[in-house]
Short mmCIF file of C-alpha atoms in Angstrom, two decimals:
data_model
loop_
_atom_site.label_atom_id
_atom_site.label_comp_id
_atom_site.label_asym_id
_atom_site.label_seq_id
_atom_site.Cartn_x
_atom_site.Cartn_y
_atom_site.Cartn_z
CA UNK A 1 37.39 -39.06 -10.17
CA UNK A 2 34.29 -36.40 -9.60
CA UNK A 3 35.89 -33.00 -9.08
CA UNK A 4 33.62 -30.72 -7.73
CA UNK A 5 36.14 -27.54 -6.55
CA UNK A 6 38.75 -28.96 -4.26
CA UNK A 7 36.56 -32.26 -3.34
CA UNK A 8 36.58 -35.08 -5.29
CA UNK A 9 34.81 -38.86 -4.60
CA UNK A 10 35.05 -41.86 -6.29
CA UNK A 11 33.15 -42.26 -9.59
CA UNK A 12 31.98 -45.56 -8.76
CA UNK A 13 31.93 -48.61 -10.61
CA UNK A 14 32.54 -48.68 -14.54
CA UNK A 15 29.79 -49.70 -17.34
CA UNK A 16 31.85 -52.75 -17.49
CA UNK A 17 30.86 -53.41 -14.07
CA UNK A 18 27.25 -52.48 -14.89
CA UNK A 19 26.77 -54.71 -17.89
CA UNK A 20 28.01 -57.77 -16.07
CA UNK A 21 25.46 -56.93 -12.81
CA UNK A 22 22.53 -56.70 -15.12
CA UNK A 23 24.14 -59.72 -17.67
CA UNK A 24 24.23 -57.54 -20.77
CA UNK A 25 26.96 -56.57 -23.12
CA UNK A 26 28.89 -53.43 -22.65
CA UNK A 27 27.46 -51.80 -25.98
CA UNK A 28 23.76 -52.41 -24.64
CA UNK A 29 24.70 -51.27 -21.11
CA UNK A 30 26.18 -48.07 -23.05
CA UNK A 31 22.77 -47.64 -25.23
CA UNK A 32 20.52 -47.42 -21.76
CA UNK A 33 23.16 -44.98 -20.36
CA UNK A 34 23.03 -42.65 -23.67
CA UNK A 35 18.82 -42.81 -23.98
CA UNK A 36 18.87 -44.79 -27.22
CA UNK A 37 15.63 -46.22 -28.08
CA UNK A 38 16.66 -49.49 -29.42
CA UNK A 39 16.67 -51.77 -26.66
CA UNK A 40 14.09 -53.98 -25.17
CA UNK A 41 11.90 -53.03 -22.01
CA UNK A 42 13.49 -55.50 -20.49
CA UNK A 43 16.72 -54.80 -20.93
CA UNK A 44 16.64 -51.84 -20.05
CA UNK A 45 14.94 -51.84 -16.87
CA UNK A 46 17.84 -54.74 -15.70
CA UNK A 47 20.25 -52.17 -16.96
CA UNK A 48 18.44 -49.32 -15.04
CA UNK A 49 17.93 -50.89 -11.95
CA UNK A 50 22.33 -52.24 -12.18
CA UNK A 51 23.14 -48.25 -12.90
CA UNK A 52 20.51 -47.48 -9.66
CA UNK A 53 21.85 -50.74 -7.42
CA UNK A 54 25.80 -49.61 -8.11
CA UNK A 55 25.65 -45.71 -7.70
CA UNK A 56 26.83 -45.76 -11.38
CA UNK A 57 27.68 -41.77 -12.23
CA UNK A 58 27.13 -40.97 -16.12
CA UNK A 59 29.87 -38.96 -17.24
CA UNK A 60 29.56 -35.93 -19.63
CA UNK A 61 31.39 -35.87 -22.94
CA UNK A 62 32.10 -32.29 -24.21
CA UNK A 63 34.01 -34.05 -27.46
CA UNK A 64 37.63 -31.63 -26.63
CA UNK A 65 35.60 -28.74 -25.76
CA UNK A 66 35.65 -26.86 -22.69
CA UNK A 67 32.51 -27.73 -20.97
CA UNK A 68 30.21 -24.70 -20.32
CA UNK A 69 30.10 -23.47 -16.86
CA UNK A 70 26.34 -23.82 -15.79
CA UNK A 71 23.95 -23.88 -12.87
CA UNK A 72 20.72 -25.38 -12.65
CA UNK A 73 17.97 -23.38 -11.23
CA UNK A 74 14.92 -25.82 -10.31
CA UNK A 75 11.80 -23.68 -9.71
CA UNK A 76 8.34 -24.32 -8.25
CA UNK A 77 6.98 -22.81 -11.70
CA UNK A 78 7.46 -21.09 -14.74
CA UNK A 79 4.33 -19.68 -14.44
CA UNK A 80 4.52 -17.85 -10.92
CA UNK A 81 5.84 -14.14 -10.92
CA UNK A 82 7.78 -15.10 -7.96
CA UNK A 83 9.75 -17.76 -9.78
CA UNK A 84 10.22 -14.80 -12.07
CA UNK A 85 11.54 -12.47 -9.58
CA UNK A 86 14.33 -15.57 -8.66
CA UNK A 87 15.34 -16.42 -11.98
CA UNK A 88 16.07 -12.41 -12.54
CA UNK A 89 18.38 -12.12 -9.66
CA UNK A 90 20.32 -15.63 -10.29
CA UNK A 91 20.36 -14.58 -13.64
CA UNK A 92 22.26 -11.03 -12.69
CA UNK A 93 24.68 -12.85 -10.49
CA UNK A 94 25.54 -15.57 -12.63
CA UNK A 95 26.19 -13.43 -15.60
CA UNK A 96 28.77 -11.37 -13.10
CA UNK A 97 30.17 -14.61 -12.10
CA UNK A 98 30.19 -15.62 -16.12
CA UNK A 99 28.03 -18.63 -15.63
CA UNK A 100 24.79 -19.49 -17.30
CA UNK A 101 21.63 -20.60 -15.81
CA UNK A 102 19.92 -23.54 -16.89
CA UNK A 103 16.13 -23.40 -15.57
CA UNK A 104 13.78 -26.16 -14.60
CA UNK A 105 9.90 -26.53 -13.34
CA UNK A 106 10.50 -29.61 -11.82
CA UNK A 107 12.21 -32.24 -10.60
CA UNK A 108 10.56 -35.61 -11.37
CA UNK A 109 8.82 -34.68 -14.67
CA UNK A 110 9.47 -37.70 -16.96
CA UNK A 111 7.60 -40.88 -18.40
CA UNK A 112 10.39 -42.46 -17.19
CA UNK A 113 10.32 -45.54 -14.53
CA UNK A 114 12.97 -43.68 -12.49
CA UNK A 115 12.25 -39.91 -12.68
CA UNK A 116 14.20 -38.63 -9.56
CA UNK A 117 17.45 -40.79 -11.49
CA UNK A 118 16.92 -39.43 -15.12
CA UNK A 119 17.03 -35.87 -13.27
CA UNK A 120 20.39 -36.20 -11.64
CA UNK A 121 21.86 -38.00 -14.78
CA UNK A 122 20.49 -34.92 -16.89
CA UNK A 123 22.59 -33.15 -14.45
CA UNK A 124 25.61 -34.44 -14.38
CA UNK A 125 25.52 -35.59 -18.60
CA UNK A 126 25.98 -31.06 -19.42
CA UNK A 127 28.29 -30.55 -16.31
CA UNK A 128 26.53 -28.70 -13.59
CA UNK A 129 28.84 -26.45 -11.01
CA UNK A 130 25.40 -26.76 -8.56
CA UNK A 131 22.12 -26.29 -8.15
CA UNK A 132 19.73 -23.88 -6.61
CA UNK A 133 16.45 -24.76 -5.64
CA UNK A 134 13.32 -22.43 -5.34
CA UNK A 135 10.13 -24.08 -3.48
CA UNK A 136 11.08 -27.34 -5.65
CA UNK A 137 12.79 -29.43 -2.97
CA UNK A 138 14.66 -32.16 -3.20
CA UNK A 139 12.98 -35.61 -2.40
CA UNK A 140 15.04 -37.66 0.35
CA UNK A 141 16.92 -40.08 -2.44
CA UNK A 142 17.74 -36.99 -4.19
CA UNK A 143 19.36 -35.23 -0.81
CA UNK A 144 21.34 -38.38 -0.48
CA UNK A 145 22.59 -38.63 -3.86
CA UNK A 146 23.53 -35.04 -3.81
CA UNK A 147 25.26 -35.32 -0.61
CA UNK A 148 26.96 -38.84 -2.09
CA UNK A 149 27.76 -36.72 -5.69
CA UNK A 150 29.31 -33.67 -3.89
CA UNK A 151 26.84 -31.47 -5.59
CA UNK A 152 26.30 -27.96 -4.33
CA UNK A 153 23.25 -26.76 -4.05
CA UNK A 154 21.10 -24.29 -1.95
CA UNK A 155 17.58 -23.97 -1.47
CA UNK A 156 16.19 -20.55 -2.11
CA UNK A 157 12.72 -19.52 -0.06
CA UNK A 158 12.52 -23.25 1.22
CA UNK A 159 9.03 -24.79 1.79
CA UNK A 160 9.52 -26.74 4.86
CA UNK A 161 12.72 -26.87 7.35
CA UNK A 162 15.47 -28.22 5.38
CA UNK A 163 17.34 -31.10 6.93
CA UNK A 164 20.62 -30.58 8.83
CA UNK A 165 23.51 -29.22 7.38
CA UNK A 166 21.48 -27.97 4.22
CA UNK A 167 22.26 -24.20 2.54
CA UNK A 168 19.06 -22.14 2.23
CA UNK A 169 18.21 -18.44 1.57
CA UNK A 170 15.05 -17.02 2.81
CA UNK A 171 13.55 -13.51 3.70
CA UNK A 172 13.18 -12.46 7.39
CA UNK A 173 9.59 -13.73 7.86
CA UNK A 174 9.24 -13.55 11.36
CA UNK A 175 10.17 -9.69 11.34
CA UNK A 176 7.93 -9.11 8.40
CA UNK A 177 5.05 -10.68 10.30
CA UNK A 178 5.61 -8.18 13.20
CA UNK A 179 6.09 -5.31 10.68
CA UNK A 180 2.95 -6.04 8.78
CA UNK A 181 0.76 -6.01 12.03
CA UNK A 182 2.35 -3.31 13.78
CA UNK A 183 1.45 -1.06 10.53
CA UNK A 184 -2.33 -2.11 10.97
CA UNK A 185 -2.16 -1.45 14.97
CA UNK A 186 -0.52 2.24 14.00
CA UNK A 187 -3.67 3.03 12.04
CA UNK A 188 -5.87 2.15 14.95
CA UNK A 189 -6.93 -1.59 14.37
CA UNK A 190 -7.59 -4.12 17.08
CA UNK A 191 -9.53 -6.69 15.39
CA UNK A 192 -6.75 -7.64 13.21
CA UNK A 193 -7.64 -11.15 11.13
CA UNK A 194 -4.88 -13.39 9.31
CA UNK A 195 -5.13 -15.56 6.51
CA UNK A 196 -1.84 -17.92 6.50
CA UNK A 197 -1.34 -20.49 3.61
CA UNK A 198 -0.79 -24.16 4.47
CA UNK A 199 0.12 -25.09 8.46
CA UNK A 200 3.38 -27.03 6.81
CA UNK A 201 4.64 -23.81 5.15
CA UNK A 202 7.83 -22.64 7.60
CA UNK A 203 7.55 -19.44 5.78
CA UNK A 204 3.75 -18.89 6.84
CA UNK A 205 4.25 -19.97 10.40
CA UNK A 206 7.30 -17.28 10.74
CA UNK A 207 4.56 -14.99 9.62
CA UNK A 208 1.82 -15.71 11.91
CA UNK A 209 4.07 -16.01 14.56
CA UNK A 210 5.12 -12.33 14.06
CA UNK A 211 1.58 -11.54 13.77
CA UNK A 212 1.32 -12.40 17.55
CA UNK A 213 3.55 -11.36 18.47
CA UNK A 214 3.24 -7.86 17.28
CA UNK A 215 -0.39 -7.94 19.13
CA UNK A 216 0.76 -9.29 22.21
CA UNK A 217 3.77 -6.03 22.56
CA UNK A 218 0.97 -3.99 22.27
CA UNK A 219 -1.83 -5.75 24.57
CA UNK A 220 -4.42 -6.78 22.23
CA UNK A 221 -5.68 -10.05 22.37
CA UNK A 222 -5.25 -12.23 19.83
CA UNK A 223 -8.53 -14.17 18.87
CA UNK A 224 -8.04 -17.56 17.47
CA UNK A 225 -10.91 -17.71 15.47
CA UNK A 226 -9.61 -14.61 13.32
CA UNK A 227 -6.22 -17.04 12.60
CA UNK A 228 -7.22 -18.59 9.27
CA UNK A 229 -5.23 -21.26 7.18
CA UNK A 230 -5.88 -22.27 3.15
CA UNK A 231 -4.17 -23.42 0.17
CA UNK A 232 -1.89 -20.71 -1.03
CA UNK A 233 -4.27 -19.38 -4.01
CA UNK A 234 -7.12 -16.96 -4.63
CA UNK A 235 -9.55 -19.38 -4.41
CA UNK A 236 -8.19 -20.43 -0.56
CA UNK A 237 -8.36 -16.68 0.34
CA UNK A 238 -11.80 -16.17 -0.88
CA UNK A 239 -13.55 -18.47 1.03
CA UNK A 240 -11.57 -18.00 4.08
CA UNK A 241 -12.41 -14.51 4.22
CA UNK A 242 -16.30 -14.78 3.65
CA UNK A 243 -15.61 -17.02 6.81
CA UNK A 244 -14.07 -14.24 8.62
CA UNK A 245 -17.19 -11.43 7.40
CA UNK A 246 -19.87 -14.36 9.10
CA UNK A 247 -18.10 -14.10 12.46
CA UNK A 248 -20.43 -11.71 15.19
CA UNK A 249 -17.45 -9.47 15.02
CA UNK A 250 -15.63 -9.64 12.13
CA UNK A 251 -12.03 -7.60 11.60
CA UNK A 252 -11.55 -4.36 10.17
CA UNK A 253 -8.26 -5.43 8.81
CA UNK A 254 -6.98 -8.66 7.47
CA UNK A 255 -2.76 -9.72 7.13
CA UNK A 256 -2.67 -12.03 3.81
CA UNK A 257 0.55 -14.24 4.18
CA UNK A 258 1.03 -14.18 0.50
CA UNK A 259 0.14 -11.52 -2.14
CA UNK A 260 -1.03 -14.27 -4.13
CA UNK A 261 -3.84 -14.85 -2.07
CA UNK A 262 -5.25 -11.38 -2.21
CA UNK A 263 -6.93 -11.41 -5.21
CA UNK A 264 -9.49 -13.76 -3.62
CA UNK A 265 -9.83 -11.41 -0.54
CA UNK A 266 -10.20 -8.49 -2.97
CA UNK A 267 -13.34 -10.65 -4.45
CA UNK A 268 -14.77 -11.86 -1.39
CA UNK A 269 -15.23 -8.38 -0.33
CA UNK A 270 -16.87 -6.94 -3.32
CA UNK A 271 -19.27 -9.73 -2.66
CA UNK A 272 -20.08 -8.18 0.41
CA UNK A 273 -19.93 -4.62 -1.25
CA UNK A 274 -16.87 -3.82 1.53
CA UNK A 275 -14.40 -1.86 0.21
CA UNK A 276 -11.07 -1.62 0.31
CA UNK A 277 -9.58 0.13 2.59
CA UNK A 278 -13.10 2.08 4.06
CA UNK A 279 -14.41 -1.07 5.58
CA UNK A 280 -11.16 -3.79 5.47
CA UNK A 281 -7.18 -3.06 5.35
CA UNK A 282 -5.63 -5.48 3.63
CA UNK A 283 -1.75 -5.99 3.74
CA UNK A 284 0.01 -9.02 1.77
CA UNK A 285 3.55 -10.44 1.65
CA UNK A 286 6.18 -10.94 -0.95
CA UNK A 287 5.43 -7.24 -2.99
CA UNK A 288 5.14 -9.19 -6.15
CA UNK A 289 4.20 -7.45 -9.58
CA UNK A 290 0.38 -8.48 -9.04
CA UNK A 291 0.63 -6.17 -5.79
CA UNK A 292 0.76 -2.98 -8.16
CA UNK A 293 -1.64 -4.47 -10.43
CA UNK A 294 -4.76 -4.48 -7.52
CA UNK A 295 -7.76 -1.67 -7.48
CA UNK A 296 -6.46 -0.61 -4.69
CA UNK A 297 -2.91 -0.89 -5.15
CA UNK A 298 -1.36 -3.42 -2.19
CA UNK A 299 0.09 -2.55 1.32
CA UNK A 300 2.40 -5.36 1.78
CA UNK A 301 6.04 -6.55 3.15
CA UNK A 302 8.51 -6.73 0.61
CA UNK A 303 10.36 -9.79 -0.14
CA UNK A 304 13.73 -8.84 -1.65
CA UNK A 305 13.55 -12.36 -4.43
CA UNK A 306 16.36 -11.16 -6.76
CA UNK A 307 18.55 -11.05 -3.84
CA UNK A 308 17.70 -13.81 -2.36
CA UNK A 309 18.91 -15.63 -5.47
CA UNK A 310 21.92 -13.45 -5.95
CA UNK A 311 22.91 -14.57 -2.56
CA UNK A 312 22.21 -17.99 -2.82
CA UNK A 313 24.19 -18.21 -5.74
CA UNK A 314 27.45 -16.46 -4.16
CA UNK A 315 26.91 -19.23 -1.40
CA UNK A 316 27.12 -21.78 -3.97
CA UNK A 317 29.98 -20.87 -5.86
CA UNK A 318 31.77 -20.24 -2.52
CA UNK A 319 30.63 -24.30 -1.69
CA UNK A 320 32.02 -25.15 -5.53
CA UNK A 321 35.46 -23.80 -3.48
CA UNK A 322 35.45 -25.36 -0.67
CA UNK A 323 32.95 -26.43 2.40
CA UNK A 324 29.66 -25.55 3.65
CA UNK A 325 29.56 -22.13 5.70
CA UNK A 326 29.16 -22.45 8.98
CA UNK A 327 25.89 -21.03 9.06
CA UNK A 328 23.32 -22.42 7.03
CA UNK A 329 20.30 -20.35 7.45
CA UNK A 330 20.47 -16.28 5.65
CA UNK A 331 17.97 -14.20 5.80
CA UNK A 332 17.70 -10.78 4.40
CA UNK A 333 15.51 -7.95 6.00
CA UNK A 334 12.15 -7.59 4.73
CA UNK A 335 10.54 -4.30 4.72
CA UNK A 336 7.30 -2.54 4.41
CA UNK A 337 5.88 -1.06 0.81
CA UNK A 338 2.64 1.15 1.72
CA UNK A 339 0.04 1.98 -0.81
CA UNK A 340 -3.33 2.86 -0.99
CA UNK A 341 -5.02 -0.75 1.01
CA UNK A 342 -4.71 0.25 4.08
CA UNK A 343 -6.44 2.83 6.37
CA UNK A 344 -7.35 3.76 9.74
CA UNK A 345 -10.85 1.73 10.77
CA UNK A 346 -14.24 2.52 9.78
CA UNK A 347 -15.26 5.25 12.41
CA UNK A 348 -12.16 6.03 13.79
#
């Protein structure tokens, strides 16, 4: 049996059973399962695709010794200061819970026939308690086998809207949307401009949608053409903001979805020889290290990472326990950090 807390499923059928499905001996069938080079292609792949057909489960071996209690933490990138910001927090909580975190930047990096499958075998060979997953979701075969394994996970910050049933941990977008624009319309702006990152990104689209909303509770219009989408980079930013300078009546203040987007709104400004904030507010998202780093320093709606980690990890040793909470969906409150970006509008 699997024992994952107080749930346990079958552990499917035995190498035994695998050898005979893919007409190999036992020993070879074993050789596949433990990565050992010497076996033919062949072989191998009718071994692989027997393991694959029969749901077979590699089992870890810890030799007598207590297996280490671990939880994988599959991130977007190594290289973001977000993923940072996550791995901090999930590291805090799992050293108070005395687990360790094992990190990854991906889930299907391997020169492997059968990526997604050498992932969850990695996973269950050193004895995983869960996973939590930040903007690195799970491909449909992977949610199934999951679901199949009885293998917590949680999905920190998620992309798009997770299926059904599925734990995730996110900030309070919609609200920080609202909070963002209601600053700018404080200092006096009416020509208010957002740039959103991809139309597929639920986190964006709770953003804009507090955007408008925050214009519409105070009676200003909102003007579609100052609603701009691009790839969630500097580069994306840049050119959607020398867009928004072309326009007959370009804003006085732009809401950038993502603080890792302003850089290129910082640039596309100096182009113009605006500055920042005499002649264009900016306010980002997410308050990430870069946001302290900017000439000016960022305006921009905090996005409390660490504990959005921390708290997806209490959710999943709670899940290790027993079932899924009721309610699948947390957010935490988002809140405003201001700094030197933003200002009341050129003649005001």
């Amino acid at each position: 049996m699997v024992r994952t807390g107080s749930a346990s499923v079958a552990a499917g059928p035995t190498l035994a059973v695998v050898a005979r499905e893919a007409g190999v001996s036992v020993p070879t069938a074993s050789k596949v399962v433990n990565g050992r080079e010497d076996v033919a292609p062949e072989t191998r792949r009718r071994v692989t695709e027997a393991l694959d057909r029969l749901g077979y489960v590699r089992r870890p071996r810890f030799d007598g010794v207590r297996p280490p209690r671990l939880v994988d933490l599959v991130v977007h990138s190594l290289e973001d200061s977000a993923s940072g910001a996550v791995l901090h927090g999930a590291e805090e909580a799992a050293h108070d819970a005395g687990l360790e975190i094992v990190v990854s930047a991906a889930l299907t990096r391997s020169r492997s026939e059968h990526p997604e499958r050498d992932w969850l075998d990695k996973l269950v060979l050193r004895g995983s308690a869960g996973i939590l997953f930040h903007r690195a979701e799970p491909s449909g075969p992977q949610y199934t086998w999951l679901d199949q394994h009885r293998v917590p996970f949680a999905l920190i910050d998620p992309v798009r809207q997770p299926p059904p049933g599925v734990v995730s941990v996110g900030g309070a977008n919609w609200q920080g949307g609202v909070t963002a624009t209601e600053h700018l319309l404080a200092l006096g702006h009416e020509r208010i401009a957002v740039i959103a990152g991809r139309r597929s990104t639920m986190s964006c689209g709770a953003r804009v949608a507090g955007y408008r909303s925050a214009l519409a509770s105070a009676g200003v219009r909102h003007r579609p053409e100052y609603l701009r989408h691009a790839d969630p980079n500097g580069a994306g930013a840049r050119r959607r903001m020398r867009e928004l300078l072309d326009l007959p009546e370009p804003p006085t203040a732009v809401f950038v979805c993502s603080d890792r987007m302003v850089s290129g709104v910082y640039e596309a400004l100096a182009e113009r020889g605006s500055r920042v904030p005499d002649d264009m507010s900016v306010v980002g998202f997410d308050d990430l290290p870069e946001a302290r780093w900017l000439t000016p320093a960022l305006t921009t709606v905090r996005q409390p990472l660490s504990e959005m980690a921390a708290t997806a990890l209490h959710l999943l040793l709670r899940m290790t326990d027993g079932p899924r909470p009721e309610s699948t969906r947390t957010e935490l409150s988002t809140r405003l950090v201001e700094r030197s970006s933003t200002a009341a509008p050129p003649g005001a």
